[in-house]
Amino acid sequence: MSERDARDAEGYGEGLATRSGDVATFDGQGHSLLDAIQHKLHARPEFVPLIVLVVSVAIFGVVLGSKFFSPFALTLILQQVAIVGIVGCAQSLVILTAGIDLSVGAIMVLSSVVMGQFTFRYGLPPEIAVLCGLACGALCGMINGMLVALMRLPPFIVTLGMWQIVLATNFLFSANETIRSQDIEAQAPILQFFGEKFNIGGAIFTYGVIALFVLVLVLNYALNHTAWGRHVMAIGDDPDAAELAGVRVARMRISVYTLAGLICALAGWVMIGRLGSVSPTTGQFTNIESITAVVIGGISLFGGRGSVLGMLFGALIVGVFSLGLRLIGTDPQWTYLLIGVLIIVAVAIDQWIRKVAA
Amino acid sequence: MTREPILTARGLVKRYGRVVALDRTDFDLYPGEVLAVIGDNGAGKSTLIKAISGAVTPDAGEIRLEGRPVHFTSPMRARDAGIETVYQNLALSPALSIADNLFMGRELRAPGLMGKIFRKLDRKEMERIARDKLSELGLMTIQNINQAVETLSGGQRQGVAVARAAAFGSKVVIMDEPTAALGVKESRRVLELIRDVKARGLPIVLISHNMPHVFEVADRIHIHRLGRRIAVIRPSDYSMSDAVAIMTGAMEPPDAPAAERADGAGP
Ligand SMILES: Nc1ncnc2c1ncn2[C@@H]1O[C@H](COP(=O)(O)OP(=O)(O)OP(=O)(O)O)[C@@H](O)[C@H]1O
Ligand SMILES: [Mg+2]
């Protein structure tokens, strides 16, 4: 106390003399190249995965030639990552609020089963069944959100529980029964809509791939250019500060988890297109794969930093490695090994970027 | 001179489990004044201003703004009523920009369809206003209003939080230890800012442990002890050491709050 006073008394006259606002000159602190890079990455966290993606495509392109570097092979990667990418969008939203959603894969599968069984078991028009499936996903997400936001339970625990609950519901409800592709094709082709392909000069796209791109762009817009998106980031940054600054944190959390559930249901619909059939046993690893895409994509698990574009690049990196290494003919374990290394490197880079704080 | 207080609280109680943070405390703020609130650590100062600003809901008691009872259920409500607060922890989002933080919870939407249907933010306008507000307050020379708050120094962050409250407060501005993390120069700047805000006719509540600061800018001093207001004094009537003695219980508080006598507007 006395020390503080003394210091203050000293500064008295001097302070009064310098009235001009030299409190703060907000110059960039970047002096060395490394500092500049750190600041750049701080502002655009999706740059690292983008560079890794471009470099890995280039390397596989050089090594494998046209076998890899062809419209067909490259768009095959897109088709293969569409589902993980869409689920990754849901995961990104949740992780940006400093949460995590382990139930994404289970919600996706249950929603697809609802779409299938409502059509084939209950005879609903397939369009209505699709809506029911989407509603089912949103409802599961909303339950997650309410438990996290209102009961203040940790997201990890809530979604760990929901993962088991939703998966068990899925097996009980579907009676472990697969709906065959031919039946869907004959009676409810709309369920396979996202699997439909079209060819642009050897590049083969599905509507699922288009859905992924549209979703990423829409979310990127929403996160960066709407108040809702700014609030998502603020909650991930510091929920108490956000609340005091006027963000309705609980309501926002519920909206984020609900939207995540809805997006998972969309992924379920896309999955029917990709598989052709409705199978209650697929998608067991989707939660881990989506978290992998998010982390490699440079989104911080501590929340508040990152972009869905980064997540898309992350998902594509995994797709490029998988296909590239398979074409080279290595043991698939090499893929997992490399992905593991990438995850750890990505988190290390995230920690480094966060140190930019003065 | 008989003026009505702009903001009053009567019998506020707030308990955290067995801790009584506010013990039937009263509070009065008069138009255009700087009211300092002093008290030991844990005396309940922050809880008092949180109750007034809607961040916590008191268990009992009554708050009136301009004579009308108010029940703020969130900081947003208090803000809508014109009460702006700089919280002790600043309540900034470190990863977001200065402009984003200034407009958190009161973002502007772009005009026309983009704003209405796509809910697009009016970034340009928000940045322009943010720049204007900061320089209008003479607070800082900004190079980049889109800089993330976490890249600022502690003092600069405090400056942003203070600027946010000063810029948007229309009835009352509350500052919980706004100079705590600041160096000598930066503290001076905040004190000048407090005078600027006062000159605009806004009353200010200043919580501080720094007696020279308190005695320099305050018109009245609310002394808080063990969750209650035990005295209100004028800095001209008491020395700093007297104020500290009352605050710590070493000296009996004066019977009638001096300031109320002076204003002639008792409770
Ligand atoms: N959220 C909370 N949960 C439990 N106890 C709390 C909480 N907030 C405050 N308290 C308790 O209430 C009492 C008053 O705290 P408060 O923060 O209002 O003190 P203060 O006067 O602002 O102190 P300081 O000068 O250190 O800022 C303390 O005993 C504190 O432990
Ligand atoms: Mg305090």
XYZ file of C-alpha atoms and ligand atoms in Angstrom:
657
model
C 0.000 0.000 0.000
C 2.625 2.512 1.109
C 4.864 1.433 -1.706
C 2.065 1.994 -4.165
C 1.388 5.435 -2.758
C 5.021 6.400 -2.956
C 5.257 5.302 -6.529
C 2.152 7.223 -7.273
C 3.281 10.399 -5.571
C 6.414 10.287 -7.671
C 4.468 10.101 -10.882
C 2.077 12.837 -9.869
C 3.582 15.918 -11.402
C 4.971 14.127 -14.372
C 1.594 12.572 -15.114
C -0.205 15.900 -15.022
C 2.331 17.389 -17.357
C 1.896 14.734 -20.023
C -1.749 15.104 -20.746
C -1.500 13.853 -24.303
C -2.740 10.310 -24.801
C 0.507 8.458 -25.046
C -0.946 5.591 -23.035
C -0.993 3.333 -25.937
C 0.502 3.220 -29.312
C -0.852 0.154 -30.949
C 2.033 -0.623 -33.235
C 2.537 -4.114 -34.481
C 5.186 -5.724 -32.363
C 6.484 -7.910 -35.160
C 10.180 -7.320 -35.505
C 11.734 -10.568 -36.587
C 10.400 -12.737 -39.383
C 9.285 -15.356 -36.871
C 7.262 -12.764 -34.988
C 5.656 -11.684 -38.227
C 4.726 -15.274 -39.048
C 3.352 -15.782 -35.564
C 1.153 -12.732 -35.907
C -0.017 -13.712 -39.361
C -1.009 -17.161 -38.100
C -2.685 -15.600 -35.115
C -4.919 -13.646 -37.479
C -5.394 -16.440 -40.043
C -5.149 -19.797 -38.245
C -6.169 -21.723 -41.358
C -2.886 -20.907 -43.126
C -0.902 -23.763 -41.597
C -3.278 -26.539 -42.692
C -3.628 -24.887 -46.101
C 0.132 -24.944 -46.598
C 0.370 -28.539 -45.377
C -2.439 -29.488 -47.757
C -0.842 -27.846 -50.786
C 2.573 -29.298 -49.997
C 1.263 -32.816 -49.471
C -0.785 -32.714 -52.673
C 2.343 -31.521 -54.485
C 4.531 -34.258 -53.022
C 2.087 -37.056 -53.773
C 1.575 -35.520 -57.213
C 5.306 -35.671 -57.941
C 5.749 -39.166 -56.513
C 2.651 -40.752 -58.039
C 2.202 -38.662 -61.159
C -1.129 -38.704 -62.908
C -2.333 -41.673 -60.881
C -2.810 -39.224 -58.021
C -2.776 -35.867 -59.731
C -5.888 -36.400 -61.824
C -9.327 -34.864 -61.588
C -10.696 -38.307 -60.828
C -8.380 -39.106 -57.918
C -8.553 -35.635 -56.434
C -12.325 -35.559 -56.512
C -12.385 -39.063 -55.074
C -10.688 -37.566 -52.033
C -13.481 -34.997 -51.826
C -16.105 -37.721 -51.905
C -14.276 -39.633 -49.201
C -13.992 -36.666 -46.840
C -17.503 -35.278 -47.407
C -19.035 -36.999 -44.381
C -16.175 -36.358 -41.982
C -16.057 -32.777 -43.270
C -19.735 -32.170 -42.585
C -19.525 -33.722 -39.138
C -16.337 -31.699 -38.682
C -18.411 -28.535 -39.199
C -20.589 -29.553 -36.266
C -17.520 -30.446 -34.216
C -15.875 -27.114 -35.109
C -18.803 -25.117 -33.766
C -18.784 -26.993 -30.485
C -15.004 -26.869 -30.070
C -14.961 -23.134 -30.839
C -17.108 -22.684 -27.713
C -14.409 -24.623 -25.810
C -16.625 -27.706 -25.705
C -16.335 -31.077 -27.385
C -18.930 -33.374 -28.881
C -18.236 -37.110 -28.674
C -21.782 -37.960 -29.744
C -21.584 -36.577 -33.296
C -21.112 -39.967 -34.965
C -23.887 -41.580 -32.974
C -26.298 -38.726 -33.743
C -25.420 -39.024 -37.423
C -26.163 -42.758 -37.498
C -29.373 -42.516 -35.467
C -30.652 -39.751 -37.728
C -29.968 -41.816 -40.843
C -31.722 -44.788 -39.263
C -34.721 -42.589 -38.435
C -34.857 -41.425 -42.055
C -34.740 -45.024 -43.272
C -37.031 -46.697 -40.762
C -39.658 -43.942 -40.806
C -39.911 -44.503 -44.538
C -39.777 -48.288 -44.628
C -41.232 -49.385 -41.313
C -43.865 -46.675 -40.782
C -44.504 -45.891 -44.430
C -44.070 -42.140 -44.119
C -43.336 -40.217 -47.296
C -39.530 -40.152 -47.544
C -39.478 -36.330 -47.550
C -41.238 -36.322 -44.179
C -38.938 -39.066 -42.917
C -35.932 -36.923 -43.852
C -37.387 -34.020 -41.900
C -37.961 -36.348 -38.943
C -34.341 -37.473 -39.147
C -33.124 -33.866 -39.187
C -35.387 -33.065 -36.229
C -34.022 -36.103 -34.391
C -30.457 -34.849 -34.823
C -31.387 -31.353 -33.687
C -33.191 -32.770 -30.654
C -30.175 -34.870 -29.610
C -27.980 -31.790 -29.985
C -30.409 -29.710 -27.989
C -30.318 -32.215 -25.126
C -26.518 -31.955 -25.137
C -26.783 -28.176 -25.162
C -29.274 -27.978 -22.309
C -27.217 -30.296 -20.124
C -24.080 -28.268 -20.809
C -25.646 -24.807 -20.605
C -28.304 -25.165 -17.915
C -27.005 -28.007 -15.742
C -23.438 -26.763 -16.228
C -22.066 -30.251 -16.760
C -18.746 -30.630 -18.601
C -19.289 -31.157 -22.355
C -16.910 -34.119 -22.405
C -19.017 -36.024 -19.862
C -22.387 -35.004 -21.302
C -21.496 -36.060 -24.822
C -19.711 -39.203 -23.631
C -22.998 -40.189 -22.027
C -25.062 -39.124 -25.022
C -22.779 -41.091 -27.322
C -23.677 -44.301 -25.482
C -27.348 -43.389 -25.105
C -27.827 -42.423 -28.733
C -25.871 -45.407 -30.022
C -27.874 -47.828 -27.884
C -31.112 -46.158 -29.003
C -29.927 -46.576 -32.550
C -29.381 -50.326 -32.157
C -32.591 -50.860 -30.192
C -34.710 -48.846 -32.585
C -33.234 -50.278 -35.772
C -33.222 -53.806 -34.330
C -29.796 -53.995 -35.939
C -31.456 -54.128 -39.302
C -29.919 -52.758 -42.483
C -32.122 -51.293 -45.205
C -30.876 -52.485 -48.551
C -29.678 -50.166 -51.253
C -31.964 -51.613 -53.940
C -35.034 -51.029 -51.779
C -34.085 -47.431 -51.151
C -33.343 -46.858 -54.806
C -36.739 -48.271 -55.790
C -38.938 -46.721 -53.117
C -37.226 -43.658 -51.661
C -34.493 -42.341 -53.963
C -34.496 -39.011 -52.161
C -32.653 -40.716 -49.305
C -29.763 -41.317 -51.700
C -29.887 -37.793 -53.129
C -26.479 -36.740 -51.832
C -24.821 -39.766 -53.442
C -25.790 -38.685 -56.955
C -22.776 -37.990 -59.095
C -22.063 -35.626 -61.890
C -19.025 -35.394 -64.064
C -17.219 -32.194 -65.014
C -14.326 -33.069 -67.325
C -13.291 -36.212 -65.458
C -13.812 -34.617 -62.067
C -16.601 -36.452 -60.328
C -18.654 -34.602 -57.754
C -21.488 -35.763 -55.598
C -24.174 -33.556 -54.102
C -22.672 -34.567 -50.764
C -19.438 -32.822 -51.737
C -21.407 -29.760 -52.798
C -23.254 -29.850 -49.469
C -19.921 -29.879 -47.648
C -18.642 -26.831 -49.525
C -21.873 -24.889 -49.111
C -21.978 -25.702 -45.404
C -18.380 -24.637 -44.840
C -18.938 -21.350 -46.671
C -22.176 -20.606 -44.821
C -20.620 -21.327 -41.431
C -17.515 -19.353 -42.287
C -19.741 -16.405 -43.107
C -21.852 -16.835 -39.986
C -18.842 -17.095 -37.695
C -17.056 -14.061 -39.113
C -19.797 -11.723 -40.207
C -22.706 -12.122 -37.813
C -23.157 -11.260 -34.164
C -23.998 -14.916 -33.497
C -20.577 -15.965 -34.783
C -18.757 -13.326 -32.760
C -20.593 -14.575 -29.682
C -19.593 -18.183 -30.390
C -15.959 -17.061 -30.402
C -16.388 -14.923 -27.286
C -17.868 -17.842 -25.358
C -14.962 -20.068 -26.292
C -12.542 -17.347 -25.324
C -13.890 -16.596 -21.867
C -17.510 -17.409 -21.036
C -17.623 -15.287 -17.885
C -16.285 -12.264 -19.703
C -18.735 -12.848 -22.537
C -21.638 -13.007 -20.087
C -20.608 -9.762 -18.405
C -20.130 -8.133 -21.786
C -23.728 -8.903 -22.678
C -23.673 -12.284 -24.435
C -26.445 -14.677 -23.457
C -24.089 -17.565 -22.909
C -26.566 -20.309 -22.000
C -28.844 -19.547 -24.917
C -25.870 -19.401 -27.291
C -24.542 -22.761 -26.066
C -27.901 -24.414 -26.618
C -28.101 -22.955 -30.122
C -24.598 -24.188 -30.951
C -25.170 -27.781 -29.773
C -28.577 -27.896 -31.446
C -27.134 -26.692 -34.725
C -24.324 -29.230 -34.363
C -26.922 -31.993 -33.951
C -28.784 -30.781 -37.019
C -25.580 -30.792 -39.063
C -24.835 -34.342 -37.873
C -28.272 -35.393 -39.110
C -27.456 -33.829 -42.475
C -24.262 -35.904 -42.453
C -26.462 -38.948 -41.794
C -28.473 -38.173 -44.909
C -25.278 -37.695 -46.937
C -24.014 -41.003 -45.567
C -27.064 -42.840 -46.935
C -26.115 -41.430 -50.317
C -22.536 -42.586 -49.996
C -23.318 -46.099 -48.716
C -26.518 -46.559 -50.656
C -27.966 -48.413 -47.687
C -29.023 -47.457 -44.169
C -26.835 -49.296 -41.712
C -26.915 -48.851 -37.938
C -23.359 -50.141 -37.573
C -21.468 -47.517 -39.580
C -19.813 -44.323 -38.441
C -18.202 -45.755 -35.314
C -15.092 -43.636 -35.709
C -16.685 -40.471 -37.009
C -16.365 -38.655 -33.702
C -12.614 -39.247 -33.523
C -12.175 -38.494 -37.224
C -14.048 -35.218 -36.882
C -11.953 -34.178 -33.892
C -8.839 -35.075 -35.894
C -9.950 -32.837 -38.777
C -10.686 -29.996 -36.376
C -7.332 -30.255 -34.610
C -5.240 -30.621 -37.764
C -7.293 -27.753 -39.139
C -5.838 -25.473 -36.499
C -8.904 -24.964 -34.313
C -7.860 -24.642 -30.717
C -9.307 -27.231 -28.327
C -9.303 -24.448 -25.742
C -11.921 -22.640 -27.806
C -12.272 -19.223 -29.340
C -9.718 -19.621 -32.124
C -9.750 -21.179 -35.537
C -11.941 -21.344 -38.602
C -14.103 -23.904 -40.353
C -11.988 -23.386 -43.472
C -9.076 -24.758 -41.458
C -11.200 -27.762 -40.470
C -11.972 -28.408 -44.152
C -8.252 -28.305 -44.958
C -7.638 -30.631 -42.014
C -10.169 -33.138 -43.307
C -8.658 -32.906 -46.803
C -5.136 -33.471 -45.459
C -6.304 -36.724 -43.877
C -8.001 -37.668 -47.172
C -4.898 -36.870 -49.218
C -2.632 -38.908 -46.938
C -5.006 -41.876 -46.928
C -5.396 -42.035 -50.695
C -1.799 -41.088 -51.485
C -0.253 -43.687 -49.221
C -2.708 -46.320 -50.413
C -1.760 -45.633 -54.027
C 1.915 -45.874 -53.105
C 1.052 -49.217 -51.622
C 2.351 -48.773 -48.077
C 0.902 -50.423 -45.028
C -2.157 -48.348 -44.005
C -0.658 -48.080 -40.527
C 1.707 -45.477 -41.959
C -1.299 -43.281 -42.593
C -2.370 -43.465 -38.965
C 1.179 -42.862 -37.807
C 1.495 -39.739 -39.933
C -1.926 -38.452 -38.889
C -0.882 -38.937 -35.275
C 2.243 -36.872 -35.858
C 0.197 -34.165 -37.592
C -2.205 -33.940 -34.655
C 0.609 -33.376 -32.198
C 2.359 -30.871 -34.453
C -0.917 -28.988 -34.947
C -1.489 -28.679 -31.206
C 2.102 -27.563 -30.685
C 1.647 -24.848 -33.306
C -1.609 -23.793 -31.642
C 0.210 -23.356 -28.322
C 2.892 -21.312 -30.024
C 0.368 -19.058 -31.751
C -1.441 -18.457 -28.480
C 1.776 -17.079 -27.005
C 1.410 -14.081 -29.283
C -0.438 -12.437 -26.407
C 1.819 -9.640 -25.217
C -29.238 21.794 -2.254
C -31.723 18.941 -2.396
C -31.103 16.597 -5.235
C -32.585 13.189 -5.688
C -30.076 10.361 -6.040
C -29.980 8.849 -9.534
C -29.221 5.368 -8.254
C -30.070 3.973 -4.825
C -29.963 0.607 -3.135
C -31.575 -0.311 0.159
C -30.948 -3.384 2.254
C -29.097 -5.399 -0.381
C -28.242 -8.919 0.737
C -26.152 -11.426 -1.180
C -24.982 -14.718 0.263
C -22.595 -17.216 -1.300
C -23.283 -20.329 0.729
C -22.264 -19.283 4.230
C -20.339 -16.233 3.108
C -22.392 -13.068 3.416
C -20.939 -10.858 0.713
C -23.569 -8.126 1.130
C -25.170 -7.636 4.517
C -28.173 -5.291 4.177
C -26.083 -2.628 2.556
C -27.291 0.726 1.246
C -25.944 2.733 -1.626
C -26.587 6.194 -3.051
C -25.252 7.839 -6.155
C -26.100 11.449 -6.972
C -26.246 12.991 -10.450
C -22.964 14.218 -11.829
C -20.784 13.069 -8.944
C -17.795 10.791 -8.655
C -18.494 8.379 -5.832
C -15.555 6.296 -4.668
C -16.186 2.967 -2.972
C -13.383 1.774 -0.714
C -13.029 -1.234 1.529
C -10.734 -4.109 2.383
C -10.280 -7.094 0.140
C -13.397 -9.201 0.363
C -15.473 -6.391 1.870
C -18.049 -6.920 -0.869
C -17.351 -3.985 -3.179
C -17.356 -6.005 -6.374
C -20.451 -7.873 -5.278
C -22.186 -4.560 -4.595
C -21.522 -3.200 -8.055
C -22.359 -6.547 -9.640
C -25.727 -6.427 -7.914
C -26.269 -2.917 -9.237
C -25.175 -3.813 -12.757
C -27.228 -6.990 -13.052
C -24.310 -9.426 -12.997
C -25.572 -10.994 -9.764
C -29.114 -11.035 -8.444
C -29.317 -9.940 -4.807
C -31.146 -12.238 -2.363
C -32.984 -9.295 -0.871
C -33.171 -5.540 -1.114
C -34.270 -2.927 -3.549
C -32.520 -0.984 -6.293
C -33.954 2.185 -7.794
C -32.779 4.008 -10.876
C -34.099 7.560 -11.077
C -36.642 6.686 -8.434
C -38.106 3.681 -10.199
C -37.469 0.167 -8.833
C -35.410 -1.947 -11.222
C -34.697 -5.674 -11.316
C -31.805 -6.396 -13.617
C -31.570 -10.089 -14.415
C -28.507 -9.749 -16.633
C -25.797 -7.187 -17.362
C -27.524 -6.623 -20.690
C -30.621 -5.249 -18.954
C -28.591 -2.842 -16.868
C -26.768 -1.736 -19.978
C -30.024 -1.139 -21.794
C -31.033 1.049 -18.869
C -27.861 3.104 -19.329
C -25.590 1.618 -16.663
C -22.165 0.644 -18.017
C -19.623 -1.249 -15.959
C -15.909 -1.909 -16.148
C -15.585 -5.171 -14.238
C -12.566 -6.007 -12.167
C -11.624 -8.761 -14.634
C -12.369 -6.403 -17.560
C -14.786 -8.802 -19.312
C -12.965 -8.661 -22.643
C -12.623 -11.506 -25.127
C -8.876 -11.797 -25.682
C -8.937 -13.408 -29.125
C -11.379 -10.888 -30.575
C -10.523 -7.471 -31.933
C -10.841 -4.138 -30.177
C -13.841 -3.260 -32.339
C -15.525 -6.628 -31.713
C -15.061 -6.179 -27.996
C -16.363 -2.644 -27.953
C -19.565 -3.768 -29.654
C -19.961 -7.146 -27.952
C -23.674 -7.733 -27.400
C -24.687 -4.552 -29.242
C -23.381 -5.213 -32.725
C -24.561 -3.093 -35.612
C -26.118 -4.751 -38.628
C -25.445 -3.707 -42.173
C -28.190 -1.641 -43.791
C -30.538 -3.195 -46.329
C -31.083 -6.823 -47.236
C -27.659 -8.103 -46.173
C -28.295 -6.933 -42.649
C -31.956 -7.882 -42.457
C -31.895 -11.311 -44.036
C -28.277 -12.428 -43.736
C -27.677 -10.594 -40.477
C -24.404 -9.261 -41.775
C -22.488 -7.060 -39.390
C -21.668 -3.522 -40.385
C -17.929 -3.936 -39.836
C -16.933 -0.630 -41.400
C -19.338 1.392 -39.295
C -18.406 -0.466 -36.107
C -14.729 0.127 -36.772
C -15.325 3.773 -37.558
C -17.314 4.339 -34.365
C -14.793 2.383 -32.311
C -11.972 4.518 -33.672
C -13.971 7.685 -33.046
C -14.881 6.708 -29.504
C -11.342 5.822 -28.564
C -9.856 8.994 -29.962
C -12.733 11.158 -28.734
C -11.833 9.998 -25.261
C -8.264 10.918 -26.090
C -7.444 7.464 -24.914
C -5.129 6.215 -27.554
C -3.707 6.568 -30.975
C -4.852 3.483 -32.742
C -3.059 1.928 -35.592
C -5.177 -1.138 -35.925
C -8.636 -1.335 -34.447
C -8.808 -4.959 -35.633
C -5.923 -6.010 -33.446
C -6.780 -8.844 -31.059
C -7.140 -7.629 -27.505
C -4.694 -10.254 -26.252
C -1.907 -8.621 -28.235
C -2.337 -5.457 -26.168
C -0.518 -4.729 -22.955
C -2.403 -4.960 -19.674
C -2.806 -1.211 -19.537
C -4.047 -0.987 -23.093
C -6.638 -3.668 -22.353
C -7.834 -1.767 -19.359
C -8.040 1.266 -21.613
C -10.303 -0.609 -24.008
C -12.592 -1.767 -21.195
C -12.810 1.730 -19.764
C -13.440 3.191 -23.196
C -16.268 0.736 -23.791
C -18.046 1.776 -20.612
C -17.391 5.482 -21.075
C -18.483 5.395 -24.693
C -21.798 3.675 -24.166
C -22.846 4.695 -20.662
C -25.790 7.054 -20.802
C -26.790 7.259 -17.124
C -24.146 5.740 -14.870
C -20.593 4.480 -15.374
C -19.184 2.027 -12.840
C -15.491 1.161 -12.696
C -14.173 -1.649 -10.508
C -10.480 -0.958 -9.886
C -9.826 0.506 -13.335
C -6.266 1.465 -12.467
C -5.254 -1.743 -10.695
C -3.018 -3.066 -13.454
C -1.839 0.284 -14.710
C 1.423 2.098 -14.512
C 1.679 5.659 -13.305
C 1.099 7.295 -16.668
C -1.740 4.993 -17.615
C -3.425 5.559 -14.258
C -3.272 9.291 -14.838
C -4.944 8.790 -18.159
C -7.805 6.865 -16.583
C -8.237 9.530 -13.927
C -8.422 12.137 -16.654
C -10.927 9.964 -18.430
C -13.029 9.849 -15.280
C -12.995 13.643 -15.225
C -13.927 13.738 -18.920
C -16.881 11.455 -18.300
C -17.904 13.535 -15.307
C -17.679 16.666 -17.435
C -20.181 15.060 -19.782
C -22.551 15.059 -16.808
C -22.406 11.330 -16.082
C -22.060 10.133 -12.507
C -19.294 7.607 -11.877
C -18.799 4.921 -9.286
C -15.102 4.271 -8.773
C -13.898 1.316 -6.773
C -10.262 1.607 -5.850
C -7.681 0.663 -3.263
C -5.555 3.596 -4.262
C -6.214 6.355 -1.720
C -4.412 9.155 -3.565
C -6.521 8.406 -6.637
C -9.689 8.266 -4.584
C -8.985 11.506 -2.798
C -8.034 13.166 -6.034
C -11.173 12.511 -8.065
C -13.956 11.568 -5.637
C -16.700 13.949 -4.546
C -17.815 11.509 -1.883
C -16.410 8.282 -0.505
C -18.572 5.287 0.346
C -16.734 3.143 2.895
C -17.591 -0.541 2.803
C -16.785 -2.947 5.591
C -17.899 -6.552 6.128
C -20.579 -6.342 3.480
C -22.108 -3.037 4.601
C -21.777 0.662 4.024
C -20.472 1.925 7.329
C -19.868 5.536 6.368
C -19.982 8.079 3.600
C -17.441 10.863 3.894
C -16.245 13.823 1.889
C -12.562 13.797 1.051
C -12.303 17.395 2.238
C -13.465 16.450 5.758
C -11.113 13.521 6.372
C -7.529 12.581 5.767
C -6.479 9.492 3.875
C -5.323 7.805 7.045
C -8.695 8.508 8.704
C -10.470 6.934 5.766
C -8.239 3.885 5.975
C -8.773 3.709 9.725
C -12.556 3.736 9.297
C -12.286 1.180 6.539
C -10.268 -1.230 8.659
C -12.298 -0.688 11.806
C -9.492 1.098 13.676
C -11.625 4.235 13.953
C -15.311 4.633 14.743
C -17.296 5.654 11.681
C -18.930 9.081 11.923
C -22.574 8.761 13.046
C -24.508 10.357 10.241
C -23.089 9.943 6.783
C -21.507 13.319 6.173
C -22.411 13.540 2.563
C -26.082 13.094 3.201
C -25.935 15.922 5.638
C -24.234 18.059 3.065
C -26.709 17.194 0.372
C -29.696 17.382 2.626
C -31.133 14.360 0.899
C -31.309 11.589 3.446
C -32.565 8.119 2.716
N -18.929 -16.118 -6.988
C -18.648 -16.208 -5.664
N -18.784 -17.382 -5.025
C -18.519 -17.479 -3.706
N -18.094 -16.466 -2.951
C -17.946 -15.269 -3.513
C -18.200 -15.077 -4.911
N -17.970 -13.781 -5.211
C -17.579 -13.195 -4.080
N -17.565 -14.072 -3.039
C -17.223 -13.774 -1.664
O -17.886 -12.603 -1.291
C -17.049 -11.773 -0.512
C -16.965 -10.391 -1.148
O -16.264 -10.484 -2.390
P -16.036 -9.253 -3.336
O -15.393 -9.749 -4.575
O -17.295 -8.499 -3.481
O -14.988 -8.400 -2.501
P -14.238 -7.054 -2.909
O -14.568 -6.047 -1.878
O -14.515 -6.687 -4.303
O -12.717 -7.479 -2.761
P -11.419 -7.002 -3.595
O -11.005 -5.701 -3.033
O -10.409 -8.056 -3.300
O -11.806 -6.933 -5.031
C -15.708 -12.478 -0.421
O -15.652 -13.119 0.832
C -15.752 -13.495 -1.510
O -15.042 -14.642 -1.148
Mg -13.421 -6.577 -6.025
